[in-house]
PDB file of C-alpha atoms in Angstrom:
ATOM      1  CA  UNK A   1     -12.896  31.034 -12.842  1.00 75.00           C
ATOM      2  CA  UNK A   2      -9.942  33.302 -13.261  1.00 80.00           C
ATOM      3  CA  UNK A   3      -8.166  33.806  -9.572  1.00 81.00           C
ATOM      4  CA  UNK A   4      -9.654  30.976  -8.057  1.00 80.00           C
ATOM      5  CA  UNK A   5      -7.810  28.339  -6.342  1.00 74.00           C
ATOM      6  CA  UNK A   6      -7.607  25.054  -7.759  1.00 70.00           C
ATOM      7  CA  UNK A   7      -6.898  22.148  -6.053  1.00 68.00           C
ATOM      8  CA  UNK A   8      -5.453  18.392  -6.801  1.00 65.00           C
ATOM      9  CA  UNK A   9      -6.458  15.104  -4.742  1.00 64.00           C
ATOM     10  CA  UNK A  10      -4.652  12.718  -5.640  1.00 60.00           C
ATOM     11  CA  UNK A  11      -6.659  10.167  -3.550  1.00 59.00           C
ATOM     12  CA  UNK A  12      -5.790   8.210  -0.836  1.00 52.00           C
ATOM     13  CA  UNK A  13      -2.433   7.272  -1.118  1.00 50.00           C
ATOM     14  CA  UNK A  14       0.712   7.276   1.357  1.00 47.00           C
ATOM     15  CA  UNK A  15       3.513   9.592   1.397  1.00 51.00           C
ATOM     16  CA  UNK A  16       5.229   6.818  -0.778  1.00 52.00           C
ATOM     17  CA  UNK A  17       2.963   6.528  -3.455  1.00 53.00           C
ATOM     18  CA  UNK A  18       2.225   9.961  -3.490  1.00 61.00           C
ATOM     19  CA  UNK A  19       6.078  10.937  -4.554  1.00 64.00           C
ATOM     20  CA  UNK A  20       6.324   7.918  -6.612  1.00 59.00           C
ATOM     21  CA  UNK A  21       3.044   8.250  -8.503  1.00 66.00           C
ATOM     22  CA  UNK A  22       3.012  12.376  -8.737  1.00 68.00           C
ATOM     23  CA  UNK A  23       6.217  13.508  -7.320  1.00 66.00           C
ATOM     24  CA  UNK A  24       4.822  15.540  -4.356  1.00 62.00           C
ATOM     25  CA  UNK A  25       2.995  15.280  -1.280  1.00 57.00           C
ATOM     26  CA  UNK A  26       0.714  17.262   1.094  1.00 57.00           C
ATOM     27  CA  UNK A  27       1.443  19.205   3.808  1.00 54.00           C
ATOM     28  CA  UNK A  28       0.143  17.834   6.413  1.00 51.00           C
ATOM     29  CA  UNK A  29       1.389  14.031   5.028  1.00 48.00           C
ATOM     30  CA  UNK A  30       4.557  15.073   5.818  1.00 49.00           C
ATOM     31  CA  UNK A  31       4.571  14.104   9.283  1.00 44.00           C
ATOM     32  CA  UNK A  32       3.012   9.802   8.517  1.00 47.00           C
ATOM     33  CA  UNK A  33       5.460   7.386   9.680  1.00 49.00           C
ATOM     34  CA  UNK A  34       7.835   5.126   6.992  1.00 58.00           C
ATOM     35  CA  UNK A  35       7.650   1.465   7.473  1.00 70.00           C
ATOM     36  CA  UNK A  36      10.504   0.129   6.710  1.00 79.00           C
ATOM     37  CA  UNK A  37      10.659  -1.528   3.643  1.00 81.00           C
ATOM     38  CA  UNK A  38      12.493  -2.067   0.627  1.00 84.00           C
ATOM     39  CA  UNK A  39      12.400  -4.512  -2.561  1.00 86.00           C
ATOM     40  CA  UNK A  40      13.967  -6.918  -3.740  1.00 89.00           C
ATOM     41  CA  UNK A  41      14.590  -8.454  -7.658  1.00 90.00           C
ATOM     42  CA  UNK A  42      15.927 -11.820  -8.272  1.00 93.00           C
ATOM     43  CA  UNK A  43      16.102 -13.210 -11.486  1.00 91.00           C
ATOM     44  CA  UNK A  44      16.381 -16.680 -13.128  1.00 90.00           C
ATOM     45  CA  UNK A  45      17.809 -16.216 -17.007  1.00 81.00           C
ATOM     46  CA  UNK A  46      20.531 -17.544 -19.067  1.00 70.00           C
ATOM     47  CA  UNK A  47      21.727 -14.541 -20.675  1.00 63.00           C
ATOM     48  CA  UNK A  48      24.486 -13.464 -18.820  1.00 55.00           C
ATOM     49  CA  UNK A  49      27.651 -15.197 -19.543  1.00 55.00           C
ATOM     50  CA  UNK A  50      29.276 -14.464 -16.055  1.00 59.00           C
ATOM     51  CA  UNK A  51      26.718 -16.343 -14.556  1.00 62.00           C
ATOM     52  CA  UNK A  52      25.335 -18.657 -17.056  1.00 69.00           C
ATOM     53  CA  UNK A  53      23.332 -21.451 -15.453  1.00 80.00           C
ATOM     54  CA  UNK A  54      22.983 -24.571 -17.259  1.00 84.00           C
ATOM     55  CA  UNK A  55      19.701 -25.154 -16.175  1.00 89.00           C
ATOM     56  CA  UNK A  56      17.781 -22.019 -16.228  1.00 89.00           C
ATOM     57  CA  UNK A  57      15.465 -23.689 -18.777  1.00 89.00           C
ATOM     58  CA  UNK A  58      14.233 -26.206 -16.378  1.00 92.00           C
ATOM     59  CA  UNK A  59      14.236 -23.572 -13.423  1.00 94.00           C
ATOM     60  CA  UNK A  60      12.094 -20.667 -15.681  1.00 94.00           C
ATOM     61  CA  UNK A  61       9.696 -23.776 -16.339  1.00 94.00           C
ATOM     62  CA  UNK A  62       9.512 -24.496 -12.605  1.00 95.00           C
ATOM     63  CA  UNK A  63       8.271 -21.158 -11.936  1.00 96.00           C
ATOM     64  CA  UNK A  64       5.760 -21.012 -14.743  1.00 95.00           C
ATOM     65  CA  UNK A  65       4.165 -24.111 -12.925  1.00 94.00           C
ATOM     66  CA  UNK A  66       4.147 -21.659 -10.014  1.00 94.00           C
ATOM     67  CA  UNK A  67       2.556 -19.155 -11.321  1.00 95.00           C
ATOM     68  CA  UNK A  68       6.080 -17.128 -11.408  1.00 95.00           C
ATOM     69  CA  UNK A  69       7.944 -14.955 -13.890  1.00 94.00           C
ATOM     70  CA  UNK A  70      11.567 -15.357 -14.538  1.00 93.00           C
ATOM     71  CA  UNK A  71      12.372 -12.280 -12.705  1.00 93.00           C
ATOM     72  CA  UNK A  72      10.450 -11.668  -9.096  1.00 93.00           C
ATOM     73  CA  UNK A  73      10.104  -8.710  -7.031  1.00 91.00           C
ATOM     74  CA  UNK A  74      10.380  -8.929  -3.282  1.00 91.00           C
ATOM     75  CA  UNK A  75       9.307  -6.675  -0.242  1.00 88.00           C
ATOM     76  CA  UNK A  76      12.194  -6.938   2.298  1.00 90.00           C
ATOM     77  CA  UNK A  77      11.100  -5.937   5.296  1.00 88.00           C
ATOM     78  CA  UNK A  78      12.251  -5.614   9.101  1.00 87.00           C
ATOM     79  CA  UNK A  79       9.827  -8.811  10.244  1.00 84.00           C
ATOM     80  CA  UNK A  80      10.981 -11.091  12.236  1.00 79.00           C
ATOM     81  CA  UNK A  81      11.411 -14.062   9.304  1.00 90.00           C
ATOM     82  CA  UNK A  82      12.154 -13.611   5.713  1.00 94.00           C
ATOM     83  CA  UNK A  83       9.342 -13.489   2.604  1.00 95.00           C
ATOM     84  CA  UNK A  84       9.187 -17.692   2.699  1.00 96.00           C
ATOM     85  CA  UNK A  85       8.733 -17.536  -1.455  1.00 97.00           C
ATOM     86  CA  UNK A  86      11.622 -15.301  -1.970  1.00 97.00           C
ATOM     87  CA  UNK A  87      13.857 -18.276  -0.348  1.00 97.00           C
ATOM     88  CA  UNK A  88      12.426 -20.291  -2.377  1.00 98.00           C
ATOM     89  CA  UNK A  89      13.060 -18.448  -5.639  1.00 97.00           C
ATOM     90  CA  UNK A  90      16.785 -18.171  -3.901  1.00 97.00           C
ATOM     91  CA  UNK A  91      16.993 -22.242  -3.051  1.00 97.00           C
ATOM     92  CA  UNK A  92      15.390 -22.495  -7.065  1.00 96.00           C
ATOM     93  CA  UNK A  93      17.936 -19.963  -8.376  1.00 94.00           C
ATOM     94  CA  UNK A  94      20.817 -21.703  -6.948  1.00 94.00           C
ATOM     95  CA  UNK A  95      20.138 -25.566  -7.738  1.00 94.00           C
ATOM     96  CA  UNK A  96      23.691 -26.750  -9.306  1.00 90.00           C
ATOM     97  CA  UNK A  97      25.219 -29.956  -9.563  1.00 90.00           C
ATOM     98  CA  UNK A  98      24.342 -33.052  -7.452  1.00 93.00           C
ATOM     99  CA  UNK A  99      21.261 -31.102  -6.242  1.00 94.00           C
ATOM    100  CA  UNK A 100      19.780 -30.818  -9.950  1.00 93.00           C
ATOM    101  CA  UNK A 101      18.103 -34.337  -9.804  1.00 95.00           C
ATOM    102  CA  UNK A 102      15.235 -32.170  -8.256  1.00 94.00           C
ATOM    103  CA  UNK A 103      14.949 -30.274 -11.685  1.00 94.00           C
ATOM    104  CA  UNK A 104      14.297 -33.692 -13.547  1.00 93.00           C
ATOM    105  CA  UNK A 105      10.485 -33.957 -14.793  1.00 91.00           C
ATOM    106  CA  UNK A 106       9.259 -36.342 -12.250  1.00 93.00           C
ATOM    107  CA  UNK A 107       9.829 -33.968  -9.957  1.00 93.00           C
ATOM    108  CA  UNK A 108       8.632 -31.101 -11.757  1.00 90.00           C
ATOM    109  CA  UNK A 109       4.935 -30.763  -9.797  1.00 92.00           C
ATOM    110  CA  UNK A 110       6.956 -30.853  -5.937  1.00 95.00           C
ATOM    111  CA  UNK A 111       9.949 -28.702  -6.797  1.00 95.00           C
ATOM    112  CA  UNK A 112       8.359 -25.696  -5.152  1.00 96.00           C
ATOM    113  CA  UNK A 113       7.040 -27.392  -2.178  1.00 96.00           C
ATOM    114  CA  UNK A 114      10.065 -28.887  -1.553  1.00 96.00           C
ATOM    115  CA  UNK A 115      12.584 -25.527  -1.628  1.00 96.00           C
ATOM    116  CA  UNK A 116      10.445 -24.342   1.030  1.00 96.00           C
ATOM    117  CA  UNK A 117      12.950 -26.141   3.241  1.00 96.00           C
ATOM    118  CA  UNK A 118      16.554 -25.745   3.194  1.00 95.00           C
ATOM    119  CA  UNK A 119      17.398 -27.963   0.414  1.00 94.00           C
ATOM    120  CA  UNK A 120      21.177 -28.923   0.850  1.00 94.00           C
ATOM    121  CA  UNK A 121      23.949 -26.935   2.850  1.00 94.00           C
ATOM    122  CA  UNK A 122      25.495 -25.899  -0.277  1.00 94.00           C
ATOM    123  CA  UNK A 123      22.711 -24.529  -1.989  1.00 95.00           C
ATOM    124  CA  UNK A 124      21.179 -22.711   1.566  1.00 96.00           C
ATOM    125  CA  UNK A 125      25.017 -20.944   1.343  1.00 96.00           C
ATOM    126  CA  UNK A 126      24.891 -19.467  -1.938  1.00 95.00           C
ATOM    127  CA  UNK A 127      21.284 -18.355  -1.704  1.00 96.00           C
ATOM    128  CA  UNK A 128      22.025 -16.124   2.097  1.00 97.00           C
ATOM    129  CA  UNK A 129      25.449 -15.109   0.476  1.00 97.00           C
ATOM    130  CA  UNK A 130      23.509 -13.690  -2.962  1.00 96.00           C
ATOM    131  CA  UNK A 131      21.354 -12.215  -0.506  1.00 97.00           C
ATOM    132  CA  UNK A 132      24.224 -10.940   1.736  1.00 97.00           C
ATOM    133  CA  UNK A 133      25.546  -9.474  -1.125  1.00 97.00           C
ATOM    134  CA  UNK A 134      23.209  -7.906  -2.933  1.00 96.00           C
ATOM    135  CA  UNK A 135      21.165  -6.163   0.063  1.00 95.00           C
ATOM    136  CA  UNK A 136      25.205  -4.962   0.596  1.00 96.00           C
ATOM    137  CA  UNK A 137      25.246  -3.505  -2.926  1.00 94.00           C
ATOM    138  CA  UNK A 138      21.781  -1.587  -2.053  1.00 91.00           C
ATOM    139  CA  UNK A 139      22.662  -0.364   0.902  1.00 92.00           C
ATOM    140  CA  UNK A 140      25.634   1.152  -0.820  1.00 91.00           C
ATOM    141  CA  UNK A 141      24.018   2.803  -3.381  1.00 87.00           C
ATOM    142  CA  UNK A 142      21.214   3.936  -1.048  1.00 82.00           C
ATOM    143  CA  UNK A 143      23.399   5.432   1.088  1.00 77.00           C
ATOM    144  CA  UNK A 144      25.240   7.466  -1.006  1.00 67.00           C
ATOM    145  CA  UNK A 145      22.542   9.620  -2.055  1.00 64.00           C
ATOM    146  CA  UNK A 146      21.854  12.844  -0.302  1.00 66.00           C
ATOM    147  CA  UNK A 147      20.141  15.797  -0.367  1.00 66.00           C
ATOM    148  CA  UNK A 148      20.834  19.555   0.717  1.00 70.00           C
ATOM    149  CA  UNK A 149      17.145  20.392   0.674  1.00 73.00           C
ATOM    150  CA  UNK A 150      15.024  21.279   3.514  1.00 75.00           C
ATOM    151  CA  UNK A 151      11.750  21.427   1.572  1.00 74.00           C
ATOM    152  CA  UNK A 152       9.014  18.594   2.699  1.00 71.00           C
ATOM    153  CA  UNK A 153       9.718  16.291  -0.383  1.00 69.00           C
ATOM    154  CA  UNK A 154      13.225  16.198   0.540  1.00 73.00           C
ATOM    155  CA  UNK A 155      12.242  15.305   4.324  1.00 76.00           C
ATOM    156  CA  UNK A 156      10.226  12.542   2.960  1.00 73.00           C
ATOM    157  CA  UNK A 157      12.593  10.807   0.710  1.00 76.00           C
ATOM    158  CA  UNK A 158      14.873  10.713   2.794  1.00 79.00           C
ATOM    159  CA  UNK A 159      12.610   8.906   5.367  1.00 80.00           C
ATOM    160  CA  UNK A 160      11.771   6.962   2.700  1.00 81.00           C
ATOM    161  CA  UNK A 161      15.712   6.188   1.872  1.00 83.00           C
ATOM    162  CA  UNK A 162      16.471   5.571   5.687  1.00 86.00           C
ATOM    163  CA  UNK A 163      13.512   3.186   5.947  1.00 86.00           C
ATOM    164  CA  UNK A 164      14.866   1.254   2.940  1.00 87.00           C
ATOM    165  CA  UNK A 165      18.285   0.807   4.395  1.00 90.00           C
ATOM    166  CA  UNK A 166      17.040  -0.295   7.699  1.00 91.00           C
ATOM    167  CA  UNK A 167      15.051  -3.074   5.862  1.00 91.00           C
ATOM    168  CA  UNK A 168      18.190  -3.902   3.914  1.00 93.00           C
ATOM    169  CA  UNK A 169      20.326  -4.087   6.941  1.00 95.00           C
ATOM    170  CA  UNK A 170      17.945  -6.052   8.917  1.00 95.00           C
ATOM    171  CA  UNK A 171      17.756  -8.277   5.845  1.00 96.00           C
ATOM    172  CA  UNK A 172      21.378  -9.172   5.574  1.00 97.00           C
ATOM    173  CA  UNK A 173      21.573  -9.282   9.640  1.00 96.00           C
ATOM    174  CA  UNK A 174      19.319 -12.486   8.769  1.00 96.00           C
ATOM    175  CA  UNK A 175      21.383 -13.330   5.826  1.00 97.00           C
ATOM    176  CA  UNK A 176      24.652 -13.398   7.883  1.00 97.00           C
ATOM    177  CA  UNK A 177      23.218 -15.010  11.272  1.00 96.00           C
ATOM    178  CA  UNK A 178      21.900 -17.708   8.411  1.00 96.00           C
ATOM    179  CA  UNK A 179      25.402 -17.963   7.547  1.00 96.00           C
ATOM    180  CA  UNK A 180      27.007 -18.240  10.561  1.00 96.00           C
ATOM    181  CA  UNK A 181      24.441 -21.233  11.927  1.00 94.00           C
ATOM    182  CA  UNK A 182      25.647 -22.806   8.340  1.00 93.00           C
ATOM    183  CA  UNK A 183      29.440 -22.552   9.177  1.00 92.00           C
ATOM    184  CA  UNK A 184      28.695 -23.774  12.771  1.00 91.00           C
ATOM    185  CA  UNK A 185      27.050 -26.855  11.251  1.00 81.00           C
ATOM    186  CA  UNK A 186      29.914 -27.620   8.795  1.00 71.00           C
ATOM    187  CA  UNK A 187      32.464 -27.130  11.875  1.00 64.00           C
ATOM    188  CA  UNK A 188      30.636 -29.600  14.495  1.00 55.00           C
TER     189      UNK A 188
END
């Protein structure tokens, strides 16, 4: 009727869904603690010229076996160890050269199974330094966005933002410390 409140539930959901789904939250959700998390996309393609791999034919077919797309979205988050598929993907995304025997046919069922090791130093490099790199580039662009707002939405997203970046920095921690054990290996 006319003058009576009307209400909204917008079912259970965290403070995270809730301004991602409908743009608001409750009241009282205000106050539920952030995990820290953020995501990650990695993508195998041969479309940009910059980067054009020669084999990203072979390395799209490789994930179809796998039940994988050409482009992947991870959760990065402050655990102790890395998402093991997402190095994977990585070791997959950055097979060149010598180490592209593993793309011929024969090999086509094992591929996977095999990347979940380090594959050769080479390849291990360029996968931590992409992800060096890019959780860099997000942690830039995360950081620069803020907010004058005091209101509860802006509270949240900006737990929300600080949660991200502390996944992202604890993310290229491991990416660096990964790098460093590789440069200690290539020095001894």
């Amino acid at each position: 009727k006319a003058g009576e409140l009307v209400s909204v539930c917008p079912g259970f959901k965290s403070v995270a869904e809730s301004v991602e789904d409908h743009g608001y939250i409750s009241q009282e959700n205000t106050v539920e603690l952030v995990d820290p998390s953020s995501e990650l996309t990695v993508s195998i393609n041969g479309e940009n010229q910059d980067t054009w791999d020669r084999y990203w034919e072979d390395k799209i077919d490789i994930l179809e076996l796998s039940e994988l797309k050409p482009t992947n979205q991870f959760d990065l988050t402050t655990q102790e160890e890395l998402d093991p598929l997402l190095l994977q993907v990585l070791r997959l995304k950055f097979i060149r050269d010598k180490d592209s025997f593993i793309l011929e046919s024969i090999f086509r069922n094992t591929v996977m199974e095999t990347l979940a090791l380090p594959f050769s130093r080479g390849n291990e490099k360029s996968a931590f330094e992409f992800l060096k790199e890019t959780t860099e580039a997000l942690i830039a662009k995360l950081g620069g966005v803020t907010s004058t707002s005091d209101s509860p939405q802006a509270t949240v997203l900006k737990a929300l933002r600080d949660a991200e970046i502390e996944a992202l920095e604890e993310t290229k921690n491991k990416a660096e410390d990964m790098l460093r054990v590789l440069e200690s290996r290539t020095e001894s």
